[in-house]
Short mmCIF file of C-alpha atoms and ligand atoms in Angstrom, two decimals:
data_model
loop_
_atom_site.label_atom_id
_atom_site.label_comp_id
_atom_site.label_asym_id
_atom_site.label_seq_id
_atom_site.Cartn_x
_atom_site.Cartn_y
_atom_site.Cartn_z
CA MET A 1 5.53 -1.25 24.36
CA PRO A 2 4.05 -3.66 26.94
CA ALA A 3 2.92 -2.31 30.29
CA VAL A 4 5.34 -3.00 33.15
CA SER A 5 2.95 -5.64 34.57
CA GLU A 6 3.02 -7.58 31.26
CA ARG A 7 6.81 -7.87 31.18
CA PRO A 8 8.59 -11.02 32.40
CA SER A 9 8.67 -11.29 36.18
CA THR A 10 11.93 -13.24 36.32
CA LEU A 11 14.01 -10.16 37.14
CA PRO A 12 16.93 -10.43 39.57
CA ALA A 13 16.20 -9.33 43.13
CA THR A 14 17.21 -5.81 44.09
CA ARG A 15 20.68 -5.93 45.63
CA HIS A 16 22.10 -4.09 48.63
CA ASP A 17 25.55 -5.69 48.65
CA TRP A 18 27.33 -3.95 45.79
CA SER A 19 31.11 -3.91 46.16
CA ARG A 20 33.22 -0.92 45.18
CA ARG A 21 35.03 -3.10 42.68
CA GLU A 22 31.77 -4.07 40.93
CA LEU A 23 30.79 -0.43 40.58
CA GLU A 24 34.21 0.60 39.32
CA THR A 25 34.01 -2.22 36.78
CA LEU A 26 30.67 -0.88 35.56
CA PHE A 27 32.12 2.65 35.29
CA ALA A 28 35.03 1.29 33.23
CA LEU A 29 32.87 -0.49 30.62
CA PRO A 30 33.03 0.80 27.06
CA PHE A 31 30.57 3.71 26.94
CA THR A 32 28.21 2.05 24.45
CA GLU A 33 28.14 -1.20 26.42
CA LEU A 34 27.42 0.64 29.68
CA LEU A 35 24.52 2.49 28.06
CA HIS A 36 23.17 -0.71 26.57
CA ARG A 37 23.19 -2.42 29.97
CA ALA A 38 21.60 0.58 31.69
CA GLY A 39 18.98 0.88 28.96
CA THR A 40 18.12 -2.80 29.32
CA VAL A 41 17.63 -2.45 33.09
CA HIS A 42 15.59 0.73 32.55
CA ARG A 43 13.19 -1.11 30.21
CA GLN A 44 12.75 -3.99 32.67
CA HIS A 45 11.23 -1.64 35.23
CA PHE A 46 9.92 1.47 33.45
CA ASP A 47 8.48 2.74 30.23
CA PRO A 48 11.57 4.59 28.92
CA ALA A 49 9.36 7.21 27.27
CA GLU A 50 8.08 8.42 30.66
CA VAL A 51 9.85 11.05 32.73
CA GLN A 52 8.68 12.12 36.19
CA VAL A 53 8.50 15.89 36.57
CA SER A 54 9.01 17.71 39.90
CA THR A 55 9.02 21.44 40.56
CA LEU A 56 11.16 22.97 43.30
CA LEU A 57 10.43 25.98 45.46
CA SER A 58 12.76 27.52 48.00
CA VAL A 59 10.38 28.29 50.88
CA LYS A 60 13.20 29.64 53.06
CA THR A 61 16.29 30.89 51.29
CA GLY A 62 19.86 31.58 52.41
CA GLY A 63 21.42 32.38 55.78
CA CYS A 64 22.25 28.71 56.43
CA PRO A 65 24.75 28.02 59.25
CA GLU A 66 26.24 24.93 57.51
CA ASP A 67 29.44 24.99 55.44
CA CYS A 68 28.59 22.74 52.44
CA ALA A 69 31.31 23.84 49.99
CA TYR A 70 29.02 23.74 46.96
CA CYS A 71 26.13 25.72 48.39
CA PRO A 72 25.18 29.30 47.53
CA GLN A 73 22.88 29.41 50.57
CA ALA A 74 25.57 28.99 53.24
CA GLN A 75 25.73 32.25 55.17
CA ARG A 76 29.53 32.15 55.46
CA TYR A 77 30.12 32.41 51.69
CA HIS A 78 29.51 35.68 49.87
CA THR A 79 27.35 34.58 46.97
CA GLY A 80 24.85 37.43 46.73
CA VAL A 81 21.95 35.22 47.93
CA ASP A 82 19.82 37.25 50.34
CA ALA A 83 18.42 35.42 53.36
CA THR A 84 14.61 35.34 53.57
CA LYS A 85 12.09 34.25 56.17
CA LEU A 86 9.85 31.21 55.72
CA MET A 87 7.26 31.98 53.02
CA SER A 88 3.57 32.16 53.89
CA THR A 89 1.39 29.15 53.13
CA GLU A 90 -0.66 31.31 50.72
CA ALA A 91 2.42 32.30 48.71
CA VAL A 92 3.62 28.67 48.56
CA LEU A 93 0.17 27.53 47.43
CA GLU A 94 0.16 30.06 44.61
CA LYS A 95 3.49 28.68 43.32
CA ALA A 96 2.22 25.10 43.67
CA LYS A 97 -0.87 25.92 41.59
CA GLN A 98 1.37 27.38 38.88
CA ALA A 99 3.57 24.26 38.94
CA LYS A 100 0.54 22.00 38.61
CA ALA A 101 -0.85 24.06 35.75
CA ALA A 102 2.52 23.79 34.00
CA GLY A 103 2.41 19.99 34.28
CA ALA A 104 4.44 19.07 37.39
CA SER A 105 3.27 15.99 39.31
CA ARG A 106 5.39 16.61 42.42
CA PHE A 107 6.12 19.81 44.33
CA CYS A 108 9.27 19.95 46.44
CA MET A 109 9.68 22.59 49.15
CA GLY A 110 13.26 23.36 50.19
CA ALA A 111 14.54 25.28 53.19
CA ALA A 112 18.11 26.41 53.88
CA TRP A 113 18.17 24.94 57.36
CA ARG A 114 20.66 22.71 59.15
CA SER A 115 17.50 21.19 60.64
CA PRO A 116 14.05 22.62 61.28
CA LYS A 117 13.19 23.94 64.73
CA ASP A 118 10.18 22.20 66.30
CA ARG A 119 8.27 25.48 66.05
CA ASP A 120 8.75 25.45 62.22
CA ILE A 121 7.11 22.06 61.78
CA PRO A 122 3.43 23.18 62.08
CA LYS A 123 4.09 25.91 59.47
CA VAL A 124 5.64 23.45 57.03
CA ALA A 125 2.89 20.93 57.82
CA ALA A 126 0.27 23.50 56.78
CA MET A 127 2.07 23.99 53.44
CA ILE A 128 2.22 20.24 52.88
CA ARG A 129 -1.50 19.77 53.61
CA GLU A 130 -2.52 22.55 51.22
CA VAL A 131 -0.18 21.47 48.40
CA LYS A 132 -1.34 17.87 48.72
CA ALA A 133 -4.98 19.02 48.54
CA LEU A 134 -4.21 20.33 45.03
CA GLY A 135 -3.53 16.72 43.96
CA LEU A 136 0.23 17.11 43.80
CA GLU A 137 2.72 14.68 45.32
CA THR A 138 4.57 16.47 48.10
CA CYS A 139 8.29 16.51 48.85
CA ALA A 140 10.32 18.56 51.31
CA THR A 141 14.01 19.08 51.97
CA LEU A 142 14.58 20.84 55.28
CA GLY A 143 17.88 19.42 56.57
CA MET A 144 18.30 16.89 59.38
CA LEU A 145 15.12 15.57 61.00
CA SER A 146 14.47 13.96 64.36
CA GLY A 147 12.19 10.92 64.51
CA SER A 148 9.28 12.96 65.89
CA GLN A 149 9.69 15.66 63.22
CA ALA A 150 9.61 13.00 60.51
CA GLN A 151 6.43 11.54 62.04
CA ALA A 152 4.79 14.98 62.12
CA LEU A 153 5.61 15.63 58.45
CA LYS A 154 4.26 12.20 57.50
CA SER A 155 1.03 12.95 59.41
CA ALA A 156 0.67 16.18 57.42
CA GLY A 157 0.71 14.12 54.22
CA LEU A 158 4.34 14.42 53.11
CA ASP A 159 5.05 11.78 50.45
CA TYR A 160 8.82 12.21 49.94
CA TYR A 161 11.70 13.63 51.95
CA ASN A 162 14.85 14.70 50.09
CA HIS A 163 18.09 14.31 52.01
CA ASN A 164 21.22 13.63 50.00
CA LEU A 165 24.37 11.71 50.91
CA ASP A 166 26.01 14.23 48.56
CA THR A 167 29.29 12.34 48.02
CA ALA A 168 31.30 9.24 48.92
CA PRO A 169 31.96 8.75 52.64
CA GLU A 170 35.72 9.17 52.09
CA PHE A 171 35.34 12.48 50.20
CA TYR A 172 32.62 13.89 52.45
CA GLY A 173 35.10 15.53 54.86
CA GLU A 174 36.50 17.63 51.99
CA ILE A 175 33.07 19.14 51.33
CA ILE A 176 31.20 19.46 54.65
CA HIS A 177 32.55 19.90 58.18
CA THR A 178 29.47 20.97 60.13
CA ARG A 179 27.73 17.58 60.15
CA GLU A 180 28.73 13.99 59.65
CA PHE A 181 27.90 11.43 56.99
CA GLN A 182 26.33 9.36 59.78
CA ASP A 183 23.95 12.26 60.59
CA ARG A 184 22.61 11.93 57.04
CA LEU A 185 22.10 8.18 57.44
CA ASP A 186 20.27 8.82 60.72
CA THR A 187 17.87 11.31 59.11
CA LEU A 188 17.16 8.87 56.28
CA ALA A 189 16.37 6.17 58.85
CA HIS A 190 13.90 8.52 60.58
CA VAL A 191 12.24 9.26 57.24
CA ARG A 192 11.93 5.55 56.37
CA ASP A 193 10.69 4.68 59.88
CA ALA A 194 7.98 7.33 59.56
CA GLY A 195 6.78 5.59 56.39
CA MET A 196 7.79 8.30 53.90
CA LYS A 197 9.48 7.70 50.59
CA THR A 198 13.11 8.78 50.36
CA CYS A 199 14.67 11.01 47.73
CA CYS A 200 18.42 10.70 48.17
CA GLY A 201 21.33 11.24 45.82
CA GLY A 202 24.36 13.45 45.50
CA ILE A 203 26.49 15.84 43.50
CA VAL A 204 29.24 15.04 41.01
CA GLY A 205 31.80 17.38 39.52
CA MET A 206 33.10 18.53 42.92
CA GLY A 207 36.65 17.34 42.20
CA GLU A 208 35.99 13.77 43.35
CA SER A 209 37.63 10.80 41.61
CA ARG A 210 35.80 8.16 39.60
CA ALA A 211 36.33 5.76 42.52
CA GLN A 212 34.59 8.32 44.75
CA ARG A 213 31.67 8.67 42.32
CA ALA A 214 31.42 4.87 42.51
CA GLY A 215 31.58 5.23 46.31
CA LEU A 216 28.60 7.61 46.35
CA LEU A 217 26.51 5.21 44.27
CA GLN A 218 27.65 2.26 46.37
CA ALA A 219 26.56 4.05 49.57
CA LEU A 220 23.16 4.84 47.98
CA ALA A 221 22.59 1.34 46.61
CA ASN A 222 23.57 -0.33 49.89
CA LEU A 223 21.15 1.69 52.04
CA PRO A 224 18.62 -0.56 53.83
CA ALA A 225 16.11 0.42 51.10
CA HIS A 226 17.00 1.96 47.76
CA PRO A 227 15.88 5.59 47.65
CA ASP A 228 12.62 5.93 45.70
CA SER A 229 14.19 8.88 43.87
CA VAL A 230 17.92 9.37 43.28
CA PRO A 231 18.82 12.94 42.28
CA ILE A 232 22.16 13.09 40.47
CA ASN A 233 23.23 16.73 40.54
CA ARG A 234 26.06 18.13 38.44
CA LEU A 235 27.72 20.84 40.51
CA VAL A 236 26.37 24.29 39.69
CA GLN A 237 29.42 26.44 40.33
CA VAL A 238 28.44 29.58 42.20
CA GLU A 239 30.89 32.47 42.60
CA GLY A 240 31.80 32.89 46.26
CA THR A 241 31.52 29.20 47.18
CA PRO A 242 34.76 27.26 47.79
CA LEU A 243 34.00 24.99 44.81
CA ALA A 244 33.75 27.81 42.26
CA GLY A 245 36.51 27.20 39.71
CA THR A 246 36.57 23.40 40.13
CA ALA A 247 37.60 21.60 36.91
CA GLU A 248 34.49 20.67 34.91
CA LEU A 249 33.53 17.01 34.87
CA ASP A 250 33.75 15.30 31.47
CA PRO A 251 30.11 15.15 30.26
CA PHE A 252 30.52 11.46 29.32
CA GLU A 253 31.57 10.75 32.89
CA PHE A 254 28.35 12.38 34.06
CA VAL A 255 26.38 10.10 31.72
CA ARG A 256 28.31 7.10 33.05
CA THR A 257 27.32 8.09 36.59
CA ILE A 258 23.63 8.13 35.58
CA ALA A 259 24.00 4.75 33.86
CA VAL A 260 25.65 3.09 36.85
CA ALA A 261 22.98 4.57 39.16
CA ARG A 262 20.31 3.04 36.92
CA ILE A 263 21.96 -0.40 36.98
CA VAL A 264 22.54 -0.60 40.73
CA MET A 265 19.17 0.96 41.74
CA PRO A 266 16.94 -0.50 39.01
CA ARG A 267 13.56 0.38 40.51
CA SER A 268 14.42 3.93 41.60
CA MET A 269 13.58 7.09 39.71
CA VAL A 270 16.98 8.47 38.69
CA ARG A 271 16.68 12.25 38.50
CA LEU A 272 18.78 14.34 36.14
CA SER A 273 18.89 17.20 38.63
CA ALA A 274 20.95 20.38 39.07
CA GLY A 275 23.19 21.40 36.20
CA ARG A 276 20.75 20.88 33.30
CA GLU A 277 20.70 24.56 32.38
CA SER A 278 24.25 24.35 31.05
CA MET A 279 23.75 20.96 29.36
CA SER A 280 23.05 20.67 25.66
CA ASP A 281 19.88 18.91 24.54
CA GLU A 282 22.12 16.15 23.19
CA LEU A 283 23.78 15.59 26.56
CA GLN A 284 20.38 15.44 28.27
CA ALA A 285 19.20 12.95 25.64
CA LEU A 286 22.21 10.76 26.47
CA CYS A 287 21.27 10.95 30.16
CA PHE A 288 17.71 9.76 29.38
CA THR A 289 19.21 7.00 27.23
CA ALA A 290 21.40 6.03 30.20
CA GLY A 291 18.30 5.59 32.37
CA ALA A 292 17.48 8.98 33.87
CA ASN A 293 13.69 9.21 34.18
CA SER A 294 13.01 12.27 36.27
CA ILE A 295 13.83 15.99 36.12
CA PHE A 296 13.29 19.23 37.99
CA TYR A 297 10.96 21.32 35.86
CA GLY A 298 10.55 25.09 36.10
CA GLU A 299 12.83 28.10 35.57
CA LYS A 300 14.51 27.88 38.95
CA LEU A 301 15.99 25.19 41.15
CA LEU A 302 16.34 26.73 44.63
CA THR A 303 18.46 29.81 43.94
CA THR A 304 20.05 28.98 40.57
CA GLY A 305 18.64 28.62 37.08
CA ASN A 306 17.04 25.65 35.35
CA PRO A 307 15.95 25.37 31.69
CA ASP A 308 12.76 27.29 31.01
CA THR A 309 9.60 25.25 30.59
CA GLU A 310 9.35 25.94 26.85
CA ARG A 311 12.82 24.48 26.30
CA ASP A 312 11.91 21.38 28.31
CA MET A 313 8.58 20.91 26.54
CA ALA A 314 10.33 21.20 23.20
CA LEU A 315 12.99 18.70 24.30
CA PHE A 316 10.34 16.21 25.47
CA ALA A 317 8.54 16.56 22.16
CA ARG A 318 11.70 16.17 20.08
CA LEU A 319 12.65 13.04 22.05
CA GLY A 320 9.11 11.61 22.22
CA LEU A 321 9.14 11.69 26.03
CA ARG A 322 6.02 12.05 28.18
CA PRO A 323 5.68 13.39 31.72
CA MET A 324 4.77 10.65 34.18
CA GLN A 325 1.56 11.33 36.02
CA ALA A 326 1.26 11.37 39.80
CA ILE A 327 -0.08 8.02 41.00
CA GLU A 328 -3.28 9.53 42.42
CA GLU A 329 -3.73 11.48 39.20
CA ALA A 330 -3.36 8.63 36.73
CA GLY A 331 -5.90 9.19 33.99
CA THR A 332 -5.63 12.99 34.04
CA VAL A 333 -3.67 14.46 31.17
CA HIS A 334 -1.78 17.74 31.63
CA ALA A 335 -2.73 19.22 28.29
CA ASP A 336 -0.17 22.01 28.41
CA ILE A 337 2.89 19.76 28.61
CA VAL A 338 1.61 16.74 26.68
CA GLN A 339 1.71 18.04 23.14
CA SER A 340 2.37 16.26 19.93
CA PRO A 341 5.99 16.12 18.74
CA GLN A 342 4.90 18.08 15.67
CA THR A 343 4.09 21.09 17.87
CA TYR A 344 7.77 21.59 18.54
CA ALA A 345 9.33 20.03 15.50
CA ALA A 346 11.87 22.37 13.98
N1 SAM B 401 19.40 22.47 53.67
C1 SAM B 401 18.89 21.20 53.35
C2 SAM B 401 19.97 20.14 53.20
O1 SAM B 401 21.12 20.48 53.02
O2 SAM B 401 19.61 18.96 53.25
C3 SAM B 401 18.01 21.18 52.12
C4 SAM B 401 18.40 22.02 50.91
S1 SAM B 401 19.97 21.62 50.13
C5 SAM B 401 20.17 23.02 49.09
C6 SAM B 401 19.55 20.25 49.06
C7 SAM B 401 20.62 19.70 48.16
O3 SAM B 401 20.86 20.58 47.07
C8 SAM B 401 21.99 19.47 48.72
O4 SAM B 401 22.08 18.32 49.50
C9 SAM B 401 22.83 19.35 47.47
O5 SAM B 401 22.91 18.00 47.05
C10 SAM B 401 22.05 20.19 46.44
N2 SAM B 401 22.82 21.37 46.03
C11 SAM B 401 22.99 22.50 46.74
N3 SAM B 401 23.78 23.38 46.08
C12 SAM B 401 24.11 22.77 44.91
C13 SAM B 401 24.92 23.16 43.80
N4 SAM B 401 25.55 24.33 43.77
N5 SAM B 401 25.04 22.31 42.76
C14 SAM B 401 24.40 21.11 42.79
N6 SAM B 401 23.64 20.69 43.81
C15 SAM B 401 23.49 21.50 44.88
C1 DTB B 402 18.57 17.93 44.91
O1 DTB B 402 19.24 16.88 44.97
N1 DTB B 402 18.82 18.93 44.07
C2 DTB B 402 17.88 20.03 44.31
C3 DTB B 402 16.91 19.42 45.35
N2 DTB B 402 17.52 18.18 45.68
C4 DTB B 402 16.52 20.19 46.52
C5 DTB B 402 18.55 21.29 44.71
C6 DTB B 402 19.60 21.78 43.73
C7 DTB B 402 20.11 23.09 44.19
C8 DTB B 402 21.04 23.74 43.22
C9 DTB B 402 21.57 25.03 43.71
C10 DTB B 402 20.52 26.09 43.96
O2 DTB B 402 19.63 26.31 43.10
O3 DTB B 402 20.58 26.75 45.00
FE1 SF4 B 403 22.63 24.73 54.23
FE2 SF4 B 403 21.54 22.72 52.84
FE3 SF4 B 403 23.11 24.59 51.63
FE4 SF4 B 403 24.24 22.81 53.28
S1 SF4 B 403 23.17 22.35 51.34
S2 SF4 B 403 24.62 25.05 53.26
S3 SF4 B 403 22.62 22.57 54.82
S4 SF4 B 403 21.13 24.92 52.58
#
C-alpha cells in the first residue's frame, strides 16, 4: 500500500465543530456502512496494518482520595487493591527495559493520585528521563496538573500526558463527584500549553446511553486540538466499585464507538484500551477494522489484567498487523514481536 505521503492530499480539514446530532447519526448507521466509512478514513491517514503498542506500569498504586465509580484504586471502595508508595526509579527502569525488549514503543507510568504534590515531580521527572534514555516514548498519567507541573514534566522529556474526559459532560456527575469536568479540561490545556502531546479518551459500558457515548466523542473531537491518542476503555468491572454489576455493553456498540471515534478524530491514534482481556479475538479484529490502531501491551493494565503478550503476538500475526515503531526508532525492528504470520498460524 502507498506510504501516507504518497496518498492524495485533498483530505477534508480536521473539524472541531461536530454537533451531537451528527455523531448520533453516525452511531445509527447500518453497522457495515459505519465500518466502511471508518475504514476509509483510517486508510486516508494511516497504514491500517500498523498498530501502536504502549505498555503501562502503575508506579504508585491505590489509596486514591477520589471517588471515580469505576476505579479499583479509590481508597473508599473495598476492592482488595493494596496502596503502595511511589516506586523507585531503578525498579521503574527495569520494567521499562522489559517492555522495550517485548516490543513496546511507548511506556506509560500511572499514579493513583488526584494530582501530584510538587515534591513528587522531581521523582517522576527522574523516571521520565531514564525511560526516555532507553529510546522509548514516554507517557504519564498522574491526575490533575498545574501549569508549572506540566512544564516541569515537559522539561524532563515527557512526550505524552494521559488525562481522560471519561464520559459525556451530562453523565459525568453520575460517575465522579470529587472533581469537575472543567478541571479535566484545565489540565488538558496545561498539557497542551507545555507543548506535550495529549492522550485523552474515556470509558464506555458504565450505564451511559448511546447519546452519552456520542457526547463523550463530541467533547473529545471539539477540544481545541484533537488528542494525539484517544483511549477507548470498556469498563473493567471490579468487585467493590459502585459500577460492579452494570449491564454489559453490546459488543457491536463498542465497535461502533471505536468507528465513530475514528471518523471524527481522523488523525488521532484510537486506542483499544481497557477491557481487551475479556474480548474475543474476533471482537478485537472488528475494532481494528473499525479504525483502532493502538493497544496496551503487557499482562497488566494498572491493577487489572490484559491479554498476555503471546496471545497478542499471535493475534497480530493472524491478522497481519505490525507494531508501529516509535518515531525516533524508525528503522529498528523489534525482532521478538515482528514475526511472520506462519509462526503463529494454527
Ligand atoms: N489517577 C489518575 C487519573 O485519574 O487521571 C491517573 C490514573 S487513572 C486509573 C487513568 C484512567 O484509567 C481513568 O481516567 C479511567 O479512564 C481509566 N480506568 C480506571 N479504572 C478503569 C476501569 N475499571 N475500567 C476501564 N478504565 C478504567
Ligand atoms: C487509559 O485510558 N486506560 C489505562 C490508561 N489510560 C492509564 C488505564 C486502564 C485502567 C484499568 C483498570 C486498572 O487496571 O486498574
Ligand atoms: Fe484516583 Fe485516577 Fe482512580 Fe479516579 S481514576 S480513583 S483519580 S486513580
